[in-house]
Structures are given as structure tokens and as C-alpha cells.
Tab-separated table of C-alpha atoms and ligand atoms in Angstrom:
chain	number	residue	atom	x	y	z
C	949	UNK	CA	-110.428	-174.672	33.183
C	950	UNK	CA	-108.314	-171.515	34.183
C	951	UNK	CA	-108.469	-170.298	37.101
C	952	UNK	CA	-110.345	-167.368	37.248
C	953	UNK	CA	-108.854	-164.809	39.517
C	954	UNK	CA	-111.060	-162.696	42.236
C	955	UNK	CA	-110.752	-159.058	42.525
C	956	UNK	CA	-112.221	-157.721	45.308
C	957	UNK	CA	-112.491	-153.285	45.297
C	958	UNK	CA	-114.618	-150.519	46.757
C	959	UNK	CA	-117.071	-149.969	45.274
C	960	UNK	CA	-116.915	-146.724	45.414
C	961	UNK	CA	-113.147	-145.713	44.809
C	962	UNK	CA	-111.817	-149.260	44.133
C	963	UNK	CA	-108.327	-149.644	44.089
C	964	UNK	CA	-106.117	-148.783	40.837
C	965	UNK	CA	-104.505	-151.733	40.289
C	966	UNK	CA	-107.242	-154.184	40.719
C	967	UNK	CA	-108.662	-152.782	38.107
C	968	UNK	CA	-105.527	-152.860	36.219
C	969	UNK	CA	-104.726	-156.319	36.369
C	970	UNK	CA	-108.832	-156.779	34.810
C	971	UNK	CA	-107.588	-154.116	32.495
C	972	UNK	CA	-105.414	-155.845	30.964
C	973	UNK	CA	-106.820	-159.083	30.317
C	974	UNK	CA	-109.658	-157.547	28.823
C	975	UNK	CA	-107.237	-155.920	26.693
C	976	UNK	CA	-105.369	-159.322	25.963
C	977	UNK	CA	-108.768	-160.839	24.306
C	978	UNK	CA	-109.461	-162.438	27.645
C	979	UNK	CA	-112.622	-161.967	30.015
C	980	UNK	CA	-113.918	-160.282	32.771
C	981	UNK	CA	-116.709	-160.240	35.189
C	982	UNK	CA	-117.201	-156.728	36.898
C	983	UNK	CA	-120.295	-154.812	39.122
C	984	UNK	CA	-122.398	-152.605	37.227
C	985	UNK	CA	-125.264	-150.338	39.621
C	986	UNK	CA	-128.011	-152.975	37.170
C	987	UNK	CA	-126.458	-156.499	37.265
C	988	UNK	CA	-122.776	-158.067	37.284
C	989	UNK	CA	-121.711	-158.080	33.435
C	990	UNK	CA	-119.369	-160.314	31.926
C	991	UNK	CA	-116.800	-158.467	29.723
C	992	UNK	CA	-114.787	-158.555	26.705
C	993	UNK	CA	-113.103	-156.307	24.421
C	994	UNK	CA	-115.941	-155.076	21.743
C	995	UNK	CA	-114.030	-154.441	19.050
C	996	UNK	CA	-112.003	-158.000	19.458
C	997	UNK	CA	-113.646	-160.610	17.222
C	998	UNK	CA	-112.102	-163.481	18.570
C	999	UNK	CA	-112.498	-162.671	22.261
C	1000	UNK	CA	-116.088	-161.568	22.111
C	1001	UNK	CA	-116.097	-165.068	20.494
C	1002	UNK	CA	-115.154	-166.673	23.638
C	1003	UNK	CA	-117.227	-164.268	25.900
C	1004	UNK	CA	-120.419	-166.225	23.866
C	1005	UNK	CA	-118.462	-169.726	24.572
C	1006	UNK	CA	-117.911	-169.160	28.121
C	1007	UNK	CA	-121.852	-168.013	28.484
C	1008	UNK	CA	-122.730	-171.153	26.473
C	1009	UNK	CA	-124.906	-168.045	25.199
C	1010	UNK	CA	-126.793	-168.486	21.034
C	1011	UNK	CA	-124.503	-166.693	18.773
C	1012	UNK	CA	-126.956	-164.767	17.454
C	1013	UNK	CA	-128.102	-162.990	21.087
C	1014	UNK	CA	-125.931	-160.418	20.954
C	1015	UNK	CA	-124.605	-158.409	24.026
C	1016	UNK	CA	-124.643	-154.945	25.172
C	1017	UNK	CA	-121.536	-152.792	24.158
C	1018	UNK	CA	-120.369	-150.530	27.185
C	1019	UNK	CA	-118.565	-147.619	27.543
C	1020	UNK	CA	-117.454	-144.914	29.316
C	1021	UNK	CA	-118.166	-141.921	28.523
C	1022	UNK	CA	-121.091	-140.468	26.307
C	1023	UNK	CA	-118.252	-139.462	23.107
C	1024	UNK	CA	-117.501	-142.796	22.852
C	1025	UNK	CA	-120.754	-143.330	21.414
C	1026	UNK	CA	-120.128	-141.505	17.962
C	1027	UNK	CA	-117.292	-144.063	16.504
C	1028	UNK	CA	-119.421	-147.612	17.279
C	1029	UNK	CA	-123.107	-145.934	15.271
C	1030	UNK	CA	-123.986	-144.349	12.177
C	1031	UNK	CA	-125.574	-141.699	13.310
C	1032	UNK	CA	-127.045	-140.682	16.541
C	1033	UNK	CA	-130.873	-139.557	16.284
C	1034	UNK	CA	-131.269	-135.878	18.382
C	1035	UNK	CA	-133.358	-138.206	21.278
C	1036	UNK	CA	-130.496	-140.272	21.842
C	1037	UNK	CA	-128.362	-137.365	22.633
C	1038	UNK	CA	-130.925	-136.044	24.620
C	1039	UNK	CA	-131.360	-139.586	26.732
C	1040	UNK	CA	-127.842	-139.268	27.167
C	1041	UNK	CA	-127.518	-136.500	28.525
C	1042	UNK	CA	-130.460	-137.364	30.785
C	1043	UNK	CA	-130.274	-140.651	31.216
C	1044	UNK	CA	-126.155	-141.768	31.714
C	1045	UNK	CA	-124.146	-142.863	33.326
C	1046	UNK	CA	-127.751	-144.968	34.492
C	1047	UNK	CA	-129.622	-148.272	33.512
C	1048	UNK	CA	-130.769	-147.626	30.041
C	1049	UNK	CA	-129.227	-149.398	26.888
C	1050	UNK	CA	-129.942	-147.432	23.660
C	1051	UNK	CA	-130.354	-149.734	20.198
C	1052	UNK	CA	-128.647	-147.831	17.014
C	1053	UNK	CA	-128.024	-148.492	13.847
C	1054	UNK	CA	-123.873	-149.510	13.818
C	1055	UNK	CA	-120.900	-148.674	11.938
C	1056	UNK	CA	-118.787	-151.008	10.566
C	1057	UNK	CA	-115.581	-150.791	13.448
C	1058	UNK	CA	-118.116	-153.104	15.327
C	1059	UNK	CA	-117.291	-156.956	14.337
C	1060	UNK	CA	-120.194	-159.034	13.243
C	1061	UNK	CA	-119.841	-161.490	16.128
C	1062	UNK	CA	-120.877	-158.549	18.451
C	1063	UNK	CA	-123.492	-157.405	16.978
C	1064	UNK	CA	-124.668	-160.746	16.376
C	1065	UNK	CA	-124.976	-161.156	12.348
C	1066	UNK	CA	-127.657	-157.291	13.499
C	1067	UNK	CA	-127.346	-153.703	11.853
C	1068	UNK	CA	-127.793	-152.644	14.633
C	1069	UNK	CA	-126.346	-152.184	18.074
C	1070	UNK	CA	-127.437	-152.091	21.906
C	1071	UNK	CA	-124.751	-148.897	23.875
C	1072	UNK	CA	-124.917	-147.949	27.546
C	1073	UNK	CA	-122.685	-146.083	29.934
C	1074	UNK	CA	-123.236	-148.278	33.333
C	1075	UNK	CA	-122.841	-146.244	36.636
C	1076	UNK	CA	-120.841	-147.617	38.987
C	1077	UNK	CA	-117.413	-146.332	40.015
C	1078	UNK	CA	-115.521	-149.912	39.025
C	1079	UNK	CA	-117.885	-150.354	35.916
C	1080	UNK	CA	-116.241	-146.923	34.687
C	1081	UNK	CA	-113.007	-147.394	36.145
C	1082	UNK	CA	-112.369	-150.417	33.696
C	1083	UNK	CA	-113.328	-149.059	31.265
C	1084	UNK	CA	-111.096	-146.142	31.732
C	1085	UNK	CA	-108.373	-148.164	31.834
C	1086	UNK	CA	-109.258	-151.332	28.985
C	1087	UNK	CA	-109.538	-148.164	26.980
C	1088	UNK	CA	-112.377	-149.781	24.935
C	1089	UNK	CA	-115.659	-150.446	24.946
C	1090	UNK	CA	-116.852	-153.533	26.848
C	1091	UNK	CA	-119.017	-156.262	25.511
C	1092	UNK	CA	-121.006	-157.359	28.110
C	1093	UNK	CA	-124.065	-159.516	28.981
C	1094	UNK	CA	-124.684	-160.517	31.911
C	1095	UNK	CA	-122.424	-162.379	33.942
C	1096	UNK	CA	-124.107	-165.670	34.244
C	1097	UNK	CA	-124.442	-168.661	31.811
C	1098	UNK	CA	-127.112	-168.205	29.425
C	1099	UNK	CA	-130.841	-168.924	30.488
C	1100	UNK	CA	-129.943	-168.763	34.674
C	1101	UNK	CA	-130.639	-165.838	36.370
C	1102	UNK	CA	-128.776	-162.531	36.198
C	1103	UNK	CA	-125.908	-162.154	39.203
C	1104	UNK	CA	-126.088	-159.849	41.359
C	1105	UNK	CA	-123.237	-160.442	43.486
C	1106	UNK	CA	-119.986	-161.787	42.573
C	1107	UNK	CA	-120.722	-165.404	44.698
C	1108	UNK	CA	-123.719	-165.652	41.142
C	1109	UNK	CA	-120.937	-165.175	38.725
C	1110	UNK	CA	-118.291	-167.753	40.261
C	1111	UNK	CA	-121.297	-170.360	41.067
C	1112	UNK	CA	-121.446	-169.926	36.992
C	1113	UNK	CA	-118.368	-169.100	35.473
C	1114	UNK	CA	-115.406	-170.269	37.880
C	1115	UNK	CA	-112.937	-171.393	35.605
C	1116	UNK	CA	-114.071	-170.188	32.539
C	1117	UNK	CA	-112.883	-166.350	33.022
C	1118	UNK	CA	-109.900	-165.124	33.916
C	1119	UNK	CA	-111.831	-163.154	36.662
C	1120	UNK	CA	-114.235	-161.142	38.751
C	1121	UNK	CA	-113.895	-157.532	40.077
C	1122	UNK	CA	-116.108	-157.987	43.200
C	1123	UNK	CA	-117.869	-154.841	44.537
C	1124	UNK	CA	-120.468	-156.806	46.516
C	1125	UNK	CA	-123.791	-156.324	46.056
C	1126	UNK	CA	-126.155	-154.597	42.444
C	1127	UNK	CA	-127.868	-151.583	43.478
C	1128	UNK	CA	-130.963	-151.822	41.126
C	1129	UNK	CA	-130.702	-156.146	40.339
C	1130	UNK	CA	-132.489	-155.784	37.215
C	1131	UNK	CA	-131.009	-155.375	33.990
C	1132	UNK	CA	-130.913	-151.986	32.463
C	1133	UNK	CA	-134.184	-150.943	30.128
C	1134	UNK	CA	-133.375	-151.456	26.459
C	1135	UNK	CA	-135.092	-149.037	24.299
C	1136	UNK	CA	-134.938	-149.061	20.886
C	1137	UNK	CA	-134.552	-146.092	18.932
C	1138	UNK	CA	-134.076	-146.836	15.221
C	1139	UNK	CA	-138.055	-146.711	15.265
C	1140	UNK	CA	-140.691	-144.070	15.638
C	1141	UNK	CA	-142.096	-144.118	18.432
C	1142	UNK	CA	-138.929	-145.421	20.713
C	1143	UNK	CA	-139.781	-149.042	21.895
C	1144	UNK	CA	-139.049	-150.831	25.122
C	1145	UNK	CA	-137.643	-154.201	24.213
C	1146	UNK	CA	-136.756	-155.012	27.827
C	1147	UNK	CA	-138.460	-153.058	30.364
C	1148	UNK	CA	-135.472	-153.200	32.809
C	1149	UNK	CA	-134.189	-149.971	35.695
C	1150	UNK	CA	-135.128	-146.903	34.089
C	1151	UNK	CA	-139.046	-147.216	34.408
C	1152	UNK	CA	-141.588	-147.028	31.131
C	1153	UNK	CA	-143.411	-143.651	33.545
C	1154	UNK	CA	-140.157	-141.863	33.297
C	1155	UNK	CA	-138.592	-142.353	29.845
C	1156	UNK	CA	-142.710	-141.588	28.728
C	1157	UNK	CA	-142.433	-138.729	30.480
C	1158	UNK	CA	-139.271	-137.861	28.677
C	1159	UNK	CA	-139.630	-138.753	25.392
C	1160	UNK	CA	-143.487	-137.998	25.344
C	1161	UNK	CA	-144.376	-140.850	23.551
C	1162	UNK	CA	-143.182	-144.734	24.026
C	1163	UNK	CA	-143.971	-148.428	23.910
C	1164	UNK	CA	-143.759	-151.427	25.022
C	1165	UNK	CA	-143.000	-153.854	22.624
C	1166	UNK	CA	-145.786	-156.553	22.799
C	1167	UNK	CA	-143.503	-159.098	23.848
C	1168	UNK	CA	-142.126	-157.435	26.350
C	1169	UNK	CA	-144.949	-157.241	28.264
C	1170	UNK	CA	-146.540	-160.883	27.043
C	1171	UNK	CA	-148.816	-163.757	29.304
C	1172	UNK	CA	-147.457	-166.079	27.168
C	1173	UNK	CA	-144.587	-168.067	25.882
C	1174	UNK	CA	-143.824	-165.604	22.785
C	1175	UNK	CA	-144.522	-167.108	19.073
C	1176	UNK	CA	-141.884	-166.083	17.147
C	1177	UNK	CA	-139.633	-166.357	14.342
C	1178	UNK	CA	-137.588	-163.203	14.657
C	1179	UNK	CA	-138.106	-160.852	17.862
C	1180	UNK	CA	-136.564	-157.779	17.106
C	1181	UNK	CA	-134.833	-158.094	20.405
C	1182	UNK	CA	-133.045	-162.013	20.320
C	1183	UNK	CA	-133.006	-162.276	23.667
C	1184	UNK	CA	-136.876	-162.034	24.082
C	1185	UNK	CA	-137.071	-165.503	22.252
C	1186	UNK	CA	-135.279	-167.431	25.014
C	1187	UNK	CA	-136.467	-168.993	27.696
C	1188	UNK	CA	-134.160	-166.734	30.300
C	1189	UNK	CA	-134.075	-165.864	34.300
C	1190	UNK	CA	-135.145	-169.814	35.242
C	1191	UNK	CA	-134.017	-171.640	38.567
C	1192	UNK	CA	-133.761	-175.063	37.897
C	1193	UNK	CA	-137.183	-175.878	40.006
C	1194	UNK	CA	-140.087	-175.712	38.223
C	1195	UNK	CA	-141.733	-172.527	38.731
C	1196	UNK	CA	-145.343	-170.565	39.286
C	1197	UNK	CA	-146.392	-166.786	39.076
C	1198	UNK	CA	-149.746	-166.314	40.428
C	1199	UNK	CA	-151.321	-163.209	39.881
C	1200	UNK	CA	-154.074	-160.644	41.140
C	1201	UNK	CA	-155.457	-158.615	43.299
C	1202	UNK	CA	-152.794	-159.002	47.171
C	1203	UNK	CA	-155.962	-160.839	49.131
C	1204	UNK	CA	-156.616	-163.700	46.951
C	1205	UNK	CA	-153.517	-164.867	45.384
C	1206	UNK	CA	-152.531	-165.466	49.515
C	1207	UNK	CA	-155.735	-168.332	49.393
C	1208	UNK	CA	-154.402	-169.441	45.453
C	1209	UNK	CA	-151.139	-169.493	46.258
C	1210	UNK	CA	-152.055	-171.823	49.282
C	1211	UNK	CA	-154.123	-174.495	47.180
C	1212	UNK	CA	-151.000	-174.857	44.325
C	1213	UNK	CA	-148.664	-175.206	47.138
C	1214	UNK	CA	-151.197	-178.029	48.722
C	1215	UNK	CA	-151.179	-179.469	45.701
C	1216	UNK	CA	-147.799	-180.371	45.209
C	1217	UNK	CA	-146.386	-181.157	48.820
C	1218	UNK	CA	-149.343	-183.543	48.465
C	1219	UNK	CA	-147.229	-184.687	45.192
C	1220	UNK	CA	-144.215	-185.409	47.722
C	1221	UNK	CA	-142.541	-182.260	46.304
C	1222	UNK	CA	-139.966	-179.673	48.436
C	1223	UNK	CA	-142.678	-176.594	47.856
C	1224	UNK	CA	-140.650	-172.610	48.127
C	1225	UNK	CA	-142.689	-170.066	48.234
C	1226	UNK	CA	-141.277	-166.257	46.872
C	1227	UNK	CA	-143.611	-163.306	48.559
C	1228	UNK	CA	-144.130	-159.697	49.123
C	1229	UNK	CA	-143.938	-159.031	52.944
C	1230	UNK	CA	-147.615	-158.070	52.981
C	1231	UNK	CA	-148.351	-160.858	52.409
C	1232	UNK	CA	-145.389	-163.046	54.818
C	1233	UNK	CA	-147.957	-163.981	57.513
C	1234	UNK	CA	-150.292	-165.503	55.109
C	1235	UNK	CA	-147.764	-168.353	54.278
C	1236	UNK	CA	-145.482	-171.474	56.038
C	1237	UNK	CA	-143.623	-174.067	53.473
C	1238	UNK	CA	-140.561	-176.541	53.145
C	1239	UNK	CA	-139.019	-172.357	52.401
C	1240	UNK	CA	-139.907	-169.706	51.995
C	1241	UNK	CA	-138.518	-166.079	50.981
C	1242	UNK	CA	-139.870	-162.222	50.891
C	1243	UNK	CA	-138.711	-160.630	47.940
C	1244	UNK	CA	-139.474	-157.082	50.117
C	1245	UNK	CA	-142.567	-154.830	50.217
C	1246	UNK	CA	-145.121	-154.417	47.213
C	1247	UNK	CA	-144.922	-150.741	48.242
C	1248	UNK	CA	-140.764	-151.184	48.124
C	1249	UNK	CA	-140.178	-152.022	44.590
C	1250	UNK	CA	-137.223	-151.077	43.953
C	1251	UNK	CA	-136.258	-153.970	47.385
C	1252	UNK	CA	-137.856	-156.667	45.635
C	1253	UNK	CA	-136.475	-156.233	41.992
C	1254	UNK	CA	-132.637	-156.294	43.756
C	1255	UNK	CA	-133.243	-159.172	45.880
C	1256	UNK	CA	-135.538	-160.882	42.997
C	1257	UNK	CA	-132.404	-163.523	41.291
C	1258	UNK	CA	-130.412	-163.808	44.286
C	1259	UNK	CA	-133.631	-165.531	46.059
C	1260	UNK	CA	-134.181	-167.302	42.992
C	1261	UNK	CA	-130.328	-168.768	43.698
C	1262	UNK	CA	-131.171	-169.898	46.847
C	1263	UNK	CA	-133.831	-172.092	45.942
C	1264	UNK	CA	-132.340	-173.520	43.807
C	1265	UNK	CA	-128.950	-173.734	46.377
C	1266	UNK	CA	-132.015	-175.592	48.764
C	1267	UNK	CA	-133.036	-178.306	45.760
C	1268	UNK	CA	-136.824	-176.974	46.062
C	1269	UNK	CA	-138.518	-178.934	43.313
C	1270	UNK	CA	-141.367	-176.096	42.904
C	1271	UNK	CA	-141.416	-172.113	43.346
C	1272	UNK	CA	-144.491	-170.182	43.775
C	1273	UNK	CA	-144.403	-166.490	43.100
C	1274	UNK	CA	-146.763	-164.110	44.172
C	1275	UNK	CA	-147.090	-161.506	41.270
C	1276	UNK	CA	-146.265	-158.178	42.185
C	1277	UNK	CA	-147.719	-154.644	40.478
C	1278	UNK	CA	-146.477	-153.694	36.962
C	1279	UNK	CA	-145.739	-150.219	37.545
C	1280	UNK	CA	-142.215	-148.802	38.121
C	1281	UNK	CA	-139.630	-151.201	38.731
C	1282	UNK	CA	-142.068	-153.513	39.367
C	1283	UNK	CA	-142.614	-154.175	35.084
C	1284	UNK	CA	-139.512	-155.282	35.159
C	1285	UNK	CA	-139.784	-157.733	37.768
C	1286	UNK	CA	-143.429	-159.245	36.645
C	1287	UNK	CA	-141.372	-159.717	32.755
C	1288	UNK	CA	-138.236	-162.056	34.680
C	1289	UNK	CA	-141.157	-163.306	37.271
C	1290	UNK	CA	-143.509	-164.793	34.493
C	1291	UNK	CA	-139.835	-165.350	31.736
C	1292	UNK	CA	-138.377	-167.694	34.539
C	1293	UNK	CA	-141.282	-169.123	34.658
C	1294	UNK	CA	-141.403	-169.870	31.389
C	1295	UNK	CA	-145.442	-168.137	31.456
C	1296	UNK	CA	-146.291	-170.283	33.358
C	1297	UNK	CA	-149.251	-167.518	35.070
C	1298	UNK	CA	-152.060	-168.539	36.962
C	1299	UNK	CA	-154.949	-165.901	38.113
C	1300	UNK	CA	-155.626	-165.462	41.129
C	1301	UNK	CA	-159.220	-164.736	41.123
N	1463	TXA	O1	-127.798	-154.009	32.482
N	1463	TXA	C1	-128.072	-155.029	31.921
N	1463	TXA	O2	-128.168	-153.974	30.496
N	1463	TXA	C2	-126.667	-155.899	31.657
N	1463	TXA	C3	-125.491	-155.191	32.581
N	1463	TXA	C4	-124.626	-156.482	32.106
N	1463	TXA	O3	-125.032	-154.083	31.737
N	1463	TXA	N1	-126.462	-156.478	30.759
N	1463	TXA	C5	-127.172	-157.490	30.020
N	1463	TXA	O4	-127.065	-158.323	28.533
N	1463	TXA	O5	-128.176	-158.023	30.351
N	1463	TXA	P1	-127.981	-159.363	28.048
N	1463	TXA	O6	-126.477	-159.146	27.216
N	1463	TXA	O7	-128.020	-160.427	29.372
N	1463	TXA	O8	-128.736	-158.776	27.740
N	1463	TXA	C6	-129.272	-157.841	26.992
N	1463	TXA	C7	-130.189	-157.851	26.202
N	1463	TXA	C8	-130.585	-158.980	25.516
N	1463	TXA	O9	-132.088	-159.365	25.510
N	1463	TXA	C9	-130.313	-158.895	23.250
N	1463	TXA	O10	-130.901	-159.743	23.160
N	1463	TXA	C10	-130.611	-157.286	23.579
N	1463	TXA	O11	-129.747	-156.687	24.712
N	1463	TXA	N2	-129.494	-156.416	22.603
N	1463	TXA	C11	-129.015	-156.482	21.888
N	1463	TXA	N3	-128.528	-156.255	21.358
N	1463	TXA	C12	-129.062	-155.935	20.605
N	1463	TXA	C13	-129.798	-155.662	18.902
N	1463	TXA	N4	-129.195	-155.231	18.038
N	1463	TXA	N5	-131.150	-154.755	18.842
N	1463	TXA	C14	-131.781	-155.886	19.851
N	1463	TXA	N6	-131.893	-156.585	21.190
N	1463	TXA	C15	-130.310	-155.882	20.888
N	1464	MG	MG1	-128.792	-162.172	30.397
């Protein structure tokens, strides 16, 4: 067990002394959690195979699921990849820094462990002054999966990071809550048309308008547990974002959802379970239960995205046995929210008719 140093910094104008302490850890092969605009990442020098191996161990992450490599400058991509397609250049110019991860064919510089043995890597430039300052001071690309134990909801605050990784990592840069709350969109540019492997902070509709043609990987919008031997994105095949509690997602028309949620609630309470309900603002008055938590309005899906992971963690802290969650419209950030809810529930989906 190591001592995890907590470095509190301003999210807009971070104290450079603290950034340097964090960058020193990274340069020496250590592990530092840091905020991005999406969620907190757990960083290691992407070109240091030993450091990346430690990163997998700290997170208890399977070695065949590669992390995203973060860069502090568009120009740094060129050294990491074989070729940069014209489409990628346009996307980087328009969306970076920001919540869009691009898949490229990798160059030989990238260690096998960082790429999890694939011939591609995922790269993004985060839009957060703390992350960018850390990248600059570290002078290396930083491999950073979300800073949670494998399978848990991603951390949107330093407290969430510490709940999972205190004593397992060198430091966490604490700059408060993250703005977007769900991870970046992962876009595969090695296929034509480009394909979204994971819906996230950059909405499908925005990418479609920009690119003209973009596909959603069927597994990313699946309503059933994907049975796949070799998914193009390794992350697609693991249970993710999962609270300890059993979870059910109820999808359908908002008015019909409430009836269904309430009948499920009565069923589980009848069986002696402690039930938590995760709801949108519009339906808040329809429920009473041990714990009712509000995601935000269905008309403001960016608030719903921002609140999602923190609320899942709160239910666990309250030792809730069963979480019944309302589905939200799968548009804009709602698509990423639905992807996370379904995965978190292990595809335990009920349709309200
Ligand atoms: O917003 C984010 O993306 C956050 C912050 C920290 O940047 N990071 C993040 O990383 O969510 P992680 O490791 O938890 O998720 C990375 C996803 C996984 O689903 C992984 O399978 C996929 O990206 N991925 C990584 N490399 C890939 C590759 N070469 N091909 C396809 N998918 C890849
Ligand atoms: Mg993750």
C-alpha cells in the first residue's frame, strides 16, 4: 500500500508547483489520477511499458483492454501513429481539445502493453487545463483509462477516485467535479465509413453532421448482452460502470415508465429488498422509496450525463440492494447515458408498454 498524495488545484489556473509534483511521478513511471472534461483518468507514461503495466494492475484491468493515450498537442499524434488520414486531421482541428477519441494504426514506438497487443491505438487531447498542464510538464503522452477499479462507475470527482484507488496510486490532482460526466466518444477511423465504438461526450448527431457519414457500432447501442469473441473495441465486451446493487433499466414513454417502475418497486420491497430509484425530474413526484435520486431533466441531457456516475456510487454508499433506473431519450448525450445505464445493469432492461 502506498501513500496517495492529494494535490488540490484550481481547475482553470492550476498551481504549477503541484502540477510539477504530479509530472515527476509520471516521468518516474508512477501513477497519477487527473481530471479531464469527461471523467478522471489514471495516468502513466504511455511509452513506458513497465509504468503502463503498473497502471493495469492498480485498476485490476484485463490486459487485453487498452487505455486511451492522451496528448497535449495535435502535433504529438504524428509520432504515435502510422498515418494520419485527412479526415482525422479535420476532426482533430475541429473537436480537439475535446471529448472525442480517435483510433489510428499505431507506430512501433508505442509499447505492446499500451496497445494491448492491437495494431491500433486510441488517442485524444482532453479539454481541461489541469490535464493539459500535466501533459506539458510530463513531456510524454499519457495513457489514461478512467480512474476507477475495473467494472466500477467512472469517477467524476477526486473522492470517487480515492474511494477506488487510495493506496494503489501515487497521486490525484483534485480539481473538483468534471463537466461532462460520461467518457469521450470513441471513433474508429481505420474503417470506412468511420464507426462510433463508444458513444460519449461528442454526440453522434454532431459527428454525423460533420462527417456526413458515420456508423454506430451495433454493440455500442445493443439492448442485449453482446456475445462476441473479438469485439473491435475490447471494452465493449466487459461489464462496466456497474454499481454493487442489482440494477434494472425501465425504458419507454415517460408516463408509462412511472407505472412500471412503481410495480417493480413494490415487487422488490415485498421481497425485503432496499430499493433505490434513479429518475428524471419530470417524474420525480411519481415515486416514494428508500432512496429516490434525480438525474436532472429529460430536456437537459447534459445534466443527466453529469450526474449519472456519482448517483450510482451514492446508491452503493447507502447499501441499496436494487436500483430501478428510468431510461432517457437516446439523443445527444442521452445516447451515452443509455449505453452506460444498460451496461451498468448488465442489460437488465424492462420495456414499459
Ligand atoms: O473520456 C475518456 O475517454 C476517459 C478520460 C480519462 O479520457 N478515458 C476512458 O478510458 O474512458 P477507458 O480506458 O476507461 O476507455 C477506453 C475505451 C475502452 O472501451 C477501450 O476498449 C477503447 O477505448 N479502446 C482503447 N484502445 C482501443 C483501440 N485501439 N481500438 C478500439 N478501442 C479501443
Ligand atoms: Mg473506463
